[in-house]
Coordinates of C-alpha atoms in Angstrom, one line a residue:
Chain A
M14 CA -35.8 22.3 -81.0
W15 CA -35.7 20.4 -84.2
G16 CA -37.0 23.2 -85.7
L17 CA -33.2 24.2 -86.2
L18 CA -32.7 21.6 -88.6
R19 CA -35.9 22.2 -90.3
R20 CA -35.5 23.6 -93.9
T21 CA -36.9 27.1 -94.1
E22 CA -36.0 27.6 -98.2
R23 CA -38.5 25.1 -99.3
S24 CA -41.7 23.4 -97.8
S25 CA -42.2 19.9 -98.4
Q26 CA -45.9 18.9 -99.2
G27 CA -46.0 15.6 -97.9
H28 CA -44.9 12.3 -100.1
I29 CA -47.2 11.9 -102.9
D30 CA -46.6 15.8 -104.4
A31 CA -43.4 16.1 -103.1
A32 CA -40.7 17.2 -105.4
M33 CA -37.5 14.6 -106.3
L34 CA -34.6 15.5 -104.1
L35 CA -31.8 12.9 -105.6
K36 CA -32.2 11.1 -108.7
T37 CA -29.4 8.7 -110.3
E38 CA -29.5 7.8 -113.8
Q39 CA -27.9 4.5 -115.1
V40 CA -24.8 5.3 -112.5
T41 CA -22.0 2.4 -113.2
K42 CA -18.8 1.8 -111.0
L43 CA -15.9 -0.4 -112.4
F44 CA -13.2 -1.1 -110.0
G45 CA -10.7 -2.5 -112.9
G46 CA -13.0 -5.7 -114.3
L47 CA -15.3 -5.7 -111.6
T48 CA -18.3 -3.7 -112.1
A49 CA -19.6 -2.6 -108.6
V50 CA -22.4 -1.0 -109.4
R51 CA -24.2 -1.5 -113.0
G52 CA -27.1 0.6 -114.2
V53 CA -28.6 1.8 -111.1
N54 CA -31.6 4.4 -111.6
L55 CA -32.5 5.3 -107.9
S56 CA -34.5 8.1 -106.9
V57 CA -35.7 9.8 -103.4
R58 CA -38.3 12.5 -103.1
E59 CA -37.9 14.7 -100.4
G60 CA -38.9 13.8 -97.0
E61 CA -38.8 10.0 -97.9
I62 CA -36.9 7.7 -95.8
L63 CA -35.6 4.9 -98.7
G64 CA -33.8 1.8 -97.6
L65 CA -31.3 0.3 -99.3
I66 CA -30.4 -3.4 -98.5
G67 CA -28.8 -6.4 -100.3
P68 CA -26.4 -9.1 -99.2
N69 CA -22.7 -8.0 -98.6
G70 CA -20.7 -6.9 -101.8
A71 CA -24.2 -5.8 -103.6
G72 CA -23.1 -2.0 -104.1
K73 CA -24.7 -0.5 -101.2
T74 CA -21.7 1.4 -100.0
T75 CA -20.3 2.1 -103.3
M76 CA -24.1 3.8 -104.2
F77 CA -23.1 6.0 -101.0
N78 CA -19.6 6.6 -102.2
L79 CA -20.9 8.0 -105.5
I80 CA -23.7 10.0 -104.3
T81 CA -21.5 11.7 -102.0
G82 CA -18.7 12.1 -104.5
F83 CA -16.4 10.2 -102.9
Y84 CA -15.7 7.8 -106.3
R85 CA -15.8 9.1 -109.4
I86 CA -19.1 7.8 -111.6
D87 CA -17.8 5.7 -114.7
R88 CA -21.3 6.2 -116.4
G89 CA -24.5 7.9 -115.9
R90 CA -25.7 11.2 -114.2
I91 CA -26.6 12.0 -110.7
F92 CA -29.2 15.1 -110.2
F93 CA -29.7 16.8 -107.0
Q94 CA -32.6 19.3 -106.8
D95 CA -32.6 18.9 -110.4
R96 CA -29.3 19.9 -110.9
D97 CA -26.7 17.8 -112.2
I98 CA -23.9 16.9 -109.9
T99 CA -22.2 14.4 -111.7
R100 CA -19.4 16.3 -111.7
L101 CA -19.1 17.6 -108.2
G102 CA -16.5 16.8 -105.2
P103 CA -17.5 15.3 -102.3
A104 CA -17.3 18.8 -100.2
D105 CA -19.2 21.0 -102.6
R106 CA -22.0 18.0 -102.4
C107 CA -22.0 18.6 -98.8
K108 CA -22.5 22.4 -99.5
Q109 CA -25.6 21.6 -101.7
G110 CA -27.2 19.8 -98.9
I111 CA -25.8 16.1 -98.6
A112 CA -24.6 14.7 -96.0
R113 CA -23.7 11.0 -94.8
T114 CA -22.5 9.1 -91.7
F115 CA -19.8 6.5 -92.2
Q116 CA -20.3 2.7 -91.0
L117 CA -17.0 2.7 -89.4
V118 CA -17.3 6.0 -87.2
R119 CA -14.6 8.7 -88.0
P120 CA -14.9 11.2 -85.5
F121 CA -11.9 14.1 -85.4
Q122 CA -10.1 12.1 -82.7
H123 CA -8.1 15.0 -81.0
M124 CA -10.9 17.6 -80.7
T125 CA -13.7 18.2 -78.7
L126 CA -17.2 16.9 -79.6
G127 CA -18.3 20.9 -79.5
E128 CA -15.3 21.6 -82.0
N129 CA -16.2 18.4 -84.1
V130 CA -19.6 19.6 -84.5
A131 CA -18.7 23.1 -85.1
V132 CA -16.5 22.3 -87.9
G133 CA -19.7 21.4 -89.7
C134 CA -21.5 24.3 -88.9
V135 CA -18.9 26.3 -90.2
Y136 CA -18.1 24.3 -93.8
G137 CA -21.4 23.0 -94.0
R138 CA -24.2 24.4 -96.5
V139 CA -25.1 27.0 -94.3
P140 CA -21.9 28.3 -92.7
A141 CA -21.8 29.9 -89.7
T142 CA -21.9 33.9 -89.8
S143 CA -19.5 34.0 -86.2
R144 CA -17.8 31.6 -84.0
H145 CA -20.8 32.3 -81.3
D146 CA -22.9 31.3 -83.9
A147 CA -21.2 28.0 -84.9
E148 CA -21.0 27.1 -81.2
M149 CA -24.6 27.9 -80.2
R150 CA -25.4 25.7 -83.2
A151 CA -22.9 23.0 -82.3
R152 CA -24.6 23.0 -78.7
A153 CA -28.1 22.7 -79.9
I154 CA -27.2 19.9 -82.2
L155 CA -25.4 18.2 -79.6
E156 CA -28.4 18.2 -77.7
L157 CA -30.9 16.9 -80.1
V158 CA -28.8 13.9 -80.3
G159 CA -27.8 13.6 -76.5
L160 CA -24.7 14.8 -76.2
A161 CA -25.4 17.9 -74.7
D162 CA -23.4 17.1 -71.1
Q163 CA -20.0 16.5 -73.1
F164 CA -19.5 19.6 -75.4
D165 CA -16.0 20.4 -74.0
A166 CA -15.2 16.1 -73.8
P167 CA -12.5 15.2 -76.0
A168 CA -14.1 12.9 -79.3
H169 CA -11.3 9.9 -78.6
N170 CA -13.0 8.0 -75.6
L171 CA -16.4 7.9 -76.5
T172 CA -18.6 4.7 -76.3
L173 CA -19.5 3.5 -79.9
M174 CA -23.1 4.9 -79.3
N175 CA -22.3 7.6 -78.5
R176 CA -19.9 7.6 -81.5
K177 CA -22.4 7.1 -83.5
R178 CA -24.3 10.3 -82.2
L179 CA -21.4 12.5 -82.5
E180 CA -21.1 10.9 -86.3
L181 CA -24.7 12.0 -86.6
A182 CA -24.7 15.4 -85.2
R183 CA -21.5 16.2 -87.6
A184 CA -23.4 15.1 -90.4
L185 CA -26.8 17.4 -89.3
A186 CA -24.4 20.2 -88.2
T187 CA -23.8 20.9 -92.5
Q188 CA -27.8 21.2 -92.6
P189 CA -28.3 18.9 -94.9
F190 CA -31.6 18.3 -97.0
L191 CA -30.7 14.6 -97.4
L192 CA -28.8 12.4 -95.0
L193 CA -27.4 9.0 -95.8
L194 CA -26.8 6.5 -93.3
D195 CA -24.2 4.0 -93.5
E196 CA -25.0 0.8 -91.1
F197 CA -26.3 3.4 -88.5
L198 CA -27.2 0.1 -86.4
A199 CA -24.5 -2.2 -87.1
G200 CA -22.5 -2.9 -83.6
L201 CA -25.2 -1.9 -81.4
N202 CA -26.7 -3.8 -78.7
P203 CA -31.0 -4.3 -79.3
S204 CA -31.6 -1.2 -76.6
E205 CA -29.5 0.6 -78.4
V206 CA -31.0 0.2 -81.9
H207 CA -34.3 1.2 -80.3
V208 CA -33.0 4.5 -79.4
A209 CA -30.8 4.7 -82.8
L210 CA -34.3 4.1 -84.6
E211 CA -35.8 6.6 -82.4
L212 CA -33.4 9.1 -83.6
V213 CA -34.2 8.2 -86.8
R214 CA -37.4 8.7 -86.5
Q215 CA -36.9 12.1 -85.4
L216 CA -35.0 13.1 -87.8
R217 CA -37.9 12.4 -90.2
A218 CA -40.2 14.4 -88.4
S219 CA -37.7 17.3 -88.8
N220 CA -38.2 17.0 -92.6
I221 CA -34.8 15.5 -93.2
T222 CA -35.0 13.1 -96.4
L223 CA -32.7 9.7 -95.5
I224 CA -31.5 7.0 -97.4
L225 CA -30.3 3.6 -95.1
V226 CA -28.2 1.4 -95.6
E227 CA -28.5 -1.4 -93.1
H228 CA -28.3 -5.2 -92.5
I229 CA -30.8 -5.2 -89.7
V230 CA -33.7 -6.0 -92.2
E231 CA -36.8 -5.7 -89.7
A232 CA -35.4 -2.2 -88.7
V233 CA -35.2 -0.8 -92.5
F234 CA -38.9 -2.3 -92.6
G235 CA -40.2 -0.7 -89.9
V236 CA -38.7 3.0 -90.8
S237 CA -38.9 2.8 -94.8
D238 CA -41.2 4.3 -96.7
R239 CA -39.4 2.3 -99.8
V240 CA -37.0 -0.1 -100.2
I241 CA -34.4 -0.5 -102.9
V242 CA -32.8 -3.8 -103.3
L243 CA -29.2 -4.7 -104.6
N244 CA -27.6 -7.6 -105.7
V245 CA -24.2 -7.8 -107.3
G246 CA -24.4 -4.1 -108.2
E247 CA -27.9 -4.2 -109.5
K248 CA -31.2 -3.3 -108.7
I249 CA -33.6 -6.2 -108.3
A250 CA -36.3 -4.5 -106.9
E251 CA -37.9 -1.7 -105.6
G252 CA -41.1 -0.8 -103.6
S253 CA -42.9 -0.9 -100.5
P254 CA -41.4 -2.9 -97.5
A255 CA -44.0 -5.0 -98.1
Q256 CA -43.8 -5.6 -101.5
V257 CA -39.9 -6.4 -101.2
A258 CA -40.5 -8.5 -99.0
A259 CA -42.8 -10.7 -100.6
D260 CA -40.3 -10.5 -104.2
E261 CA -39.3 -14.1 -104.9
R262 CA -35.9 -12.3 -106.4
V263 CA -35.7 -10.7 -102.9
I264 CA -36.0 -13.6 -101.1
D265 CA -33.8 -15.7 -103.3
A266 CA -30.9 -13.1 -103.2
Y267 CA -31.0 -11.8 -99.7
L268 CA -33.8 -12.5 -97.3
G269 CA -34.4 -16.3 -97.3
R270 CA -37.3 -18.1 -96.9
G271 CA -37.4 -17.6 -93.2
L272 CA -37.9 -14.0 -93.3
H273 CA -40.7 -14.3 -95.9
A274 CA -42.7 -16.7 -93.8
H275 CA -42.9 -13.8 -91.0
A276 CA -43.5 -11.1 -93.4
Chain B
M25 CA 30.8 24.4 -63.3
T26 CA 30.5 27.6 -65.3
L27 CA 31.6 25.7 -68.6
I28 CA 28.7 22.9 -68.2
I29 CA 26.1 25.1 -67.5
Q30 CA 27.5 27.5 -70.6
N31 CA 27.3 24.0 -72.4
L32 CA 23.5 23.2 -71.2
V33 CA 22.3 26.8 -72.1
F34 CA 23.7 26.7 -75.7
G35 CA 22.2 23.4 -75.8
L36 CA 18.8 24.9 -75.0
F37 CA 19.4 27.5 -77.6
V38 CA 20.7 25.4 -80.2
G39 CA 17.4 23.0 -79.5
S40 CA 15.0 25.9 -80.0
I41 CA 15.9 26.1 -83.8
Y42 CA 15.6 22.2 -83.7
G43 CA 12.2 23.1 -82.4
I44 CA 11.4 25.3 -85.4
A45 CA 13.0 23.5 -88.2
A46 CA 10.9 20.5 -86.9
V47 CA 7.7 22.4 -86.4
G48 CA 6.8 22.7 -90.1
L49 CA 7.3 19.2 -90.8
A50 CA 5.5 18.0 -88.1
L51 CA 3.0 19.8 -89.5
V52 CA 3.0 18.3 -93.2
F53 CA 3.5 15.2 -91.9
G54 CA 0.6 15.2 -89.8
V55 CA -1.6 16.7 -92.0
M56 CA -0.7 15.7 -95.3
K57 CA 0.7 12.3 -94.1
M58 CA 3.8 12.9 -96.7
L59 CA 7.6 13.1 -95.0
N60 CA 9.1 16.1 -97.2
I61 CA 12.6 15.4 -97.1
A62 CA 13.2 18.7 -99.2
H63 CA 11.9 20.4 -95.5
G64 CA 15.6 21.3 -94.8
E65 CA 16.1 22.8 -98.3
L66 CA 13.3 25.1 -97.6
L67 CA 15.2 26.0 -94.6
M68 CA 18.4 26.9 -96.5
I69 CA 16.6 29.0 -99.0
G70 CA 14.7 31.1 -96.2
G71 CA 18.3 31.4 -94.7
Y72 CA 19.3 32.5 -98.1
V73 CA 16.8 35.0 -98.3
S74 CA 17.7 36.9 -94.7
F75 CA 21.3 36.5 -95.7
W76 CA 21.0 38.4 -98.8
L77 CA 18.5 40.9 -97.6
F78 CA 21.0 41.7 -95.1
H79 CA 24.2 41.8 -97.4
L80 CA 22.2 43.7 -100.0
A81 CA 20.0 46.0 -98.7
G82 CA 21.0 45.7 -94.8
V83 CA 17.5 44.4 -93.4
D84 CA 18.0 42.9 -90.2
P85 CA 17.9 39.4 -89.9
F86 CA 15.0 39.1 -87.4
L87 CA 13.0 41.4 -89.5
S88 CA 13.7 40.0 -92.9
L89 CA 11.5 37.1 -91.6
L90 CA 8.4 39.5 -91.9
I91 CA 9.4 39.1 -96.0
S92 CA 11.3 35.8 -96.0
A93 CA 8.1 34.0 -94.2
P94 CA 5.7 35.2 -97.0
L95 CA 8.4 34.6 -99.8
L96 CA 8.7 31.2 -98.7
F97 CA 4.9 30.8 -98.1
G98 CA 4.8 31.6 -101.8
L99 CA 7.3 28.8 -102.6
G100 CA 5.2 26.1 -100.5
V101 CA 2.5 27.1 -102.4
V102 CA 4.1 26.5 -105.9
L103 CA 6.1 23.5 -104.9
H104 CA 2.6 22.2 -103.5
Q105 CA 0.7 22.6 -106.8
V106 CA 3.3 21.5 -109.1
L107 CA 4.3 18.6 -106.8
Y108 CA 2.9 17.5 -103.9
R109 CA -0.5 18.0 -104.8
H110 CA -0.6 15.2 -106.7
I111 CA 1.1 12.6 -104.2
A112 CA -2.1 13.8 -101.9
R113 CA -4.2 11.5 -103.3
F114 CA -2.6 8.0 -102.9
E115 CA -3.1 5.6 -100.1
T116 CA -1.5 6.5 -96.8
E117 CA 1.3 4.1 -97.1
Q118 CA 2.2 4.6 -100.9
K119 CA 1.8 8.7 -99.9
I120 CA 4.6 8.7 -97.5
K121 CA 6.9 6.6 -99.8
N122 CA 6.2 8.9 -102.7
S123 CA 6.4 11.5 -101.0
M124 CA 9.8 11.0 -99.6
L125 CA 10.9 10.0 -103.5
V126 CA 9.3 13.1 -105.2
S127 CA 10.8 15.4 -102.5
F128 CA 14.6 13.5 -102.4
G129 CA 14.8 14.1 -105.8
L130 CA 13.7 18.1 -105.2
V131 CA 16.3 17.8 -102.6
L132 CA 19.1 17.4 -105.4
I133 CA 17.6 20.3 -107.4
L134 CA 17.3 22.5 -105.0
Q135 CA 20.7 22.0 -103.7
N136 CA 22.3 22.4 -107.0
L137 CA 20.4 25.2 -108.3
A138 CA 21.3 27.4 -104.2
Q139 CA 25.0 26.1 -105.2
Q140 CA 25.0 27.2 -108.9
M141 CA 23.3 30.4 -108.0
W142 CA 25.0 31.5 -104.6
T143 CA 28.2 29.2 -104.9
A144 CA 29.3 26.6 -102.2
D145 CA 30.7 29.5 -100.2
E146 CA 29.5 29.3 -96.4
R147 CA 27.8 32.5 -95.4
S148 CA 26.7 33.9 -92.1
I149 CA 25.4 37.2 -90.6
Q150 CA 27.4 39.3 -88.6
T151 CA 24.7 41.9 -87.0
A152 CA 26.2 44.6 -84.8
Y153 CA 24.6 43.1 -82.1
S154 CA 26.5 39.6 -82.7
G155 CA 28.3 38.3 -80.3
V156 CA 26.8 40.6 -78.0
G157 CA 24.6 39.4 -74.5
A158 CA 24.2 39.1 -71.5
D159 CA 26.1 37.5 -68.7
V160 CA 24.9 35.7 -65.6
L161 CA 26.8 34.5 -63.3
G162 CA 29.7 34.0 -65.9
V163 CA 27.6 32.5 -68.0
A164 CA 27.1 34.1 -71.5
L165 CA 23.6 34.7 -72.9
P166 CA 24.1 36.1 -76.5
Y167 CA 20.8 38.1 -77.2
T168 CA 20.9 36.8 -80.7
R169 CA 20.8 33.0 -79.3
M170 CA 18.1 34.2 -76.5
A171 CA 16.1 35.4 -79.2
N172 CA 16.0 31.7 -81.2
L173 CA 14.3 30.9 -78.0
G174 CA 12.2 33.6 -77.6
L175 CA 11.1 33.1 -81.1
A176 CA 10.3 29.5 -80.8
L177 CA 8.6 29.9 -78.0
L178 CA 6.5 32.8 -80.2
V179 CA 5.9 30.5 -82.9
V180 CA 4.6 27.6 -80.9
I181 CA 2.1 29.9 -79.2
G182 CA 1.3 31.5 -82.5
L183 CA 0.5 28.2 -83.8
H184 CA -1.3 26.7 -81.2
L185 CA -3.8 30.3 -81.2
F186 CA -4.1 29.3 -84.8
L187 CA -5.4 25.9 -85.1
S188 CA -7.0 25.8 -81.8
R189 CA -9.0 29.1 -82.2
T190 CA -9.7 29.9 -85.8
Y191 CA -12.0 27.8 -88.1
L192 CA -9.2 27.5 -90.6
G193 CA -7.0 25.6 -88.3
K194 CA -9.9 23.6 -87.0
A195 CA -10.3 22.8 -90.6
I196 CA -6.4 21.7 -90.8
R197 CA -6.9 19.8 -87.2
A198 CA -9.9 17.9 -88.7
T199 CA -8.2 17.0 -91.8
A200 CA -5.2 15.7 -90.0
D201 CA -7.6 13.7 -87.7
E202 CA -9.6 12.3 -90.6
W203 CA -9.6 14.1 -93.9
E204 CA -12.4 11.9 -95.6
S205 CA -14.8 12.9 -92.8
A206 CA -13.4 16.8 -93.0
I207 CA -14.5 16.6 -96.7
L208 CA -17.8 15.3 -95.8
V209 CA -18.6 18.3 -93.4
G210 CA -17.6 20.7 -96.6
V211 CA -13.7 21.3 -95.8
N212 CA -11.9 21.8 -98.9
I213 CA -8.9 19.7 -98.1
R214 CA -6.9 20.8 -101.0
Q215 CA -7.2 24.0 -99.4
T216 CA -6.0 23.2 -96.1
F217 CA -3.4 20.8 -97.6
L218 CA -2.1 24.2 -99.5
I219 CA -2.3 26.0 -96.8
T220 CA -0.6 23.4 -94.4
F221 CA 2.4 23.2 -96.9
G222 CA 2.6 27.2 -97.3
L223 CA 2.9 27.5 -93.5
S224 CA 5.4 24.9 -93.1
A225 CA 7.9 26.7 -95.6
S226 CA 7.2 29.9 -93.8
L227 CA 8.4 28.1 -90.9
A228 CA 10.8 26.7 -92.2
A229 CA 12.2 30.2 -93.3
I230 CA 12.1 31.3 -89.6
A231 CA 14.3 28.4 -88.9
G232 CA 16.6 29.3 -91.3
A233 CA 17.1 33.2 -90.7
L234 CA 17.9 31.6 -87.2
V235 CA 20.8 29.5 -88.5
V236 CA 22.3 31.8 -90.9
V237 CA 22.4 34.6 -88.1
G238 CA 23.8 31.5 -85.3
Y239 CA 25.3 29.2 -87.2
G240 CA 26.0 29.1 -91.0
L241 CA 24.6 28.9 -94.4
S242 CA 26.0 26.7 -97.4
P243 CA 23.9 24.8 -100.1
S244 CA 24.2 21.5 -98.7
I245 CA 22.9 22.2 -94.7
G246 CA 19.4 21.1 -95.9
L247 CA 19.7 17.3 -95.4
A248 CA 21.5 17.6 -92.1
W249 CA 18.7 19.9 -90.8
T250 CA 15.6 17.8 -92.4
L251 CA 17.4 15.0 -90.2
K252 CA 17.9 16.6 -87.4
A253 CA 14.0 17.7 -87.3
L254 CA 12.8 14.1 -88.4
V255 CA 14.8 13.2 -84.7
V256 CA 12.7 15.8 -82.9
V257 CA 9.8 14.8 -84.7
V258 CA 10.0 10.9 -83.9
L259 CA 11.2 12.5 -80.2
A260 CA 7.9 14.2 -79.8
G261 CA 5.7 11.4 -81.3
T262 CA 4.3 11.7 -84.9
G263 CA 0.9 14.0 -84.9
S264 CA 2.0 16.0 -81.7
V265 CA 2.8 19.6 -83.3
F266 CA 2.9 21.2 -79.9
G267 CA 5.4 18.0 -78.3
V268 CA 7.9 19.7 -81.1
V269 CA 9.3 22.6 -79.4
P270 CA 10.0 20.7 -76.1
A271 CA 11.4 17.8 -78.0
G272 CA 13.4 19.9 -80.0
L273 CA 14.7 21.6 -76.3
L274 CA 15.4 18.5 -75.2
L275 CA 17.5 17.2 -77.8
G276 CA 19.5 20.4 -78.0
L277 CA 20.2 19.9 -73.9
G278 CA 20.7 16.2 -74.7
E279 CA 23.1 17.0 -77.4
A280 CA 25.0 19.1 -75.2
V281 CA 24.8 16.5 -72.2
S282 CA 26.7 14.2 -74.5
G283 CA 29.2 16.6 -75.9
I284 CA 30.2 17.1 -72.1
I285 CA 30.8 13.4 -71.3
A286 CA 32.1 12.0 -74.7
G287 CA 33.3 15.1 -76.3
P288 CA 31.9 17.0 -79.3
A289 CA 32.3 14.6 -81.9
Y290 CA 29.9 12.8 -80.6
R291 CA 27.1 15.0 -80.5
E292 CA 25.4 13.9 -83.6
V293 CA 25.5 10.1 -82.8
F294 CA 23.6 11.2 -79.7
G295 CA 20.6 12.5 -81.5
L296 CA 20.6 9.1 -83.8
L297 CA 20.7 7.5 -80.6
I298 CA 17.9 8.8 -79.2
F299 CA 16.2 8.4 -82.4
V300 CA 16.6 4.2 -82.6
A301 CA 15.8 4.3 -78.7
I302 CA 12.4 6.2 -78.9
L303 CA 11.4 4.3 -81.6
V304 CA 12.2 1.0 -80.0
V305 CA 11.0 1.8 -76.5
R306 CA 8.1 4.1 -77.2
P307 CA 7.1 4.4 -80.9
Q308 CA 4.4 6.9 -79.8
G309 CA 6.8 9.5 -79.0
L310 CA 7.4 11.3 -75.4
F311 CA 4.1 13.8 -76.6
G312 CA 2.1 11.4 -78.7
R313 CA -1.1 9.5 -77.9
A314 CA -0.8 5.7 -78.3

């Protein structure tokens, strides 16, 4: 089942010598006089899960908008699979293999779940060859996220958890190499968080590279290989979850002393 | 009694033109979140295309749709690239305001151009079958008017099939619902906007041909039709493209009823009363979702 999403074009050789998938160089974004993101260097290797954390206003979602092409970058460059994508628009970046979910989920309200996902299958990185192909793929992906029985249901009255599943399914439909999850866990109750984290782990098993923006720090530390901490638009720390949790600047800016004691 | 039924039937016929005129406006509003005041001018130009094709080349007005609809699609594409494309990047509220201002300017330009080129004379098409029709129990059913109704149904069915069955149609609906999500799954929304606008202009051309056959055409009719279409769109509920044709028929019927009760002078007032009443009582429209 997960084989459907597994990329066949290139094989990942584990984390150590895996190829660089995404790299940002000195990325800067200004909103008028405010610098939302300042000179951030970030890189993700194939198959990796990168956690992106930081206090409100740190620039996490801005980074997502820069990587997906929703914001025009003011300074710096972005490379994806060694290709300069700085000037590519968001739809073209999707076709290169970058997908994302929104913090506030945005399904196509007036369409069925199947149609929601099928649109991604048709216009994504690997366009479906026929209506039948699109529908088959949409069905398989809805099954992956646990919505198989609602293929023909309208998208406008789903529970939050199911809206998140649908948002994930639609992103997966484009067959991304890199998936950005923006606060995927926000608003979910503890048991739903557990289910959602299980979905994230399954994604990794299928070799999709992930960047997570999340406020539930324990959850990020639990699934991430590496964590980057942003504060006021700048990268203040980077490393394994344990290294970051012990970093003085991170503790001062974000984690606080309480969590440090647990970590 | 026959007179009343006759009035209602004619209300239904004119309502079908309201429906076609409004479908294009609703499409642009729903997908692009723009209010194209110049929609009536596109209708007017489409009407002139049919008129001149008939007048100069003897092309049947219903056949001329095969020429005028693609032609107006092209005009729509040009207008989109020159004007509306630049409004597309604003926030939604600004987009509505700016599109109204820009398209109002376009109204003045197109109206005056039409007057320069084609004079302000009122034109209409008299075909061999104009005025001919069936007679059912004393109620006249002119063929041209029945064709209006048939065409309105064809248009809405065709549009429905296009939007629900084809993936281009699904992309347009996806863009209407959540344009940012649509971009994220790889939909080229500049292209969907362009096609939507061209389609809307084509639909205006169809309405224009019906107007020139059944009613009359002059360079200044545009705004009245835009207003009528706007009433229908509000009646149907914004975002409900398929409610538009029934809403158009309803407005036509309502006008006929008000004409019978209060006299023909109050027909127009009735439409505006409905407009206000719907906004107050049921802002989501008759067929819209809250």
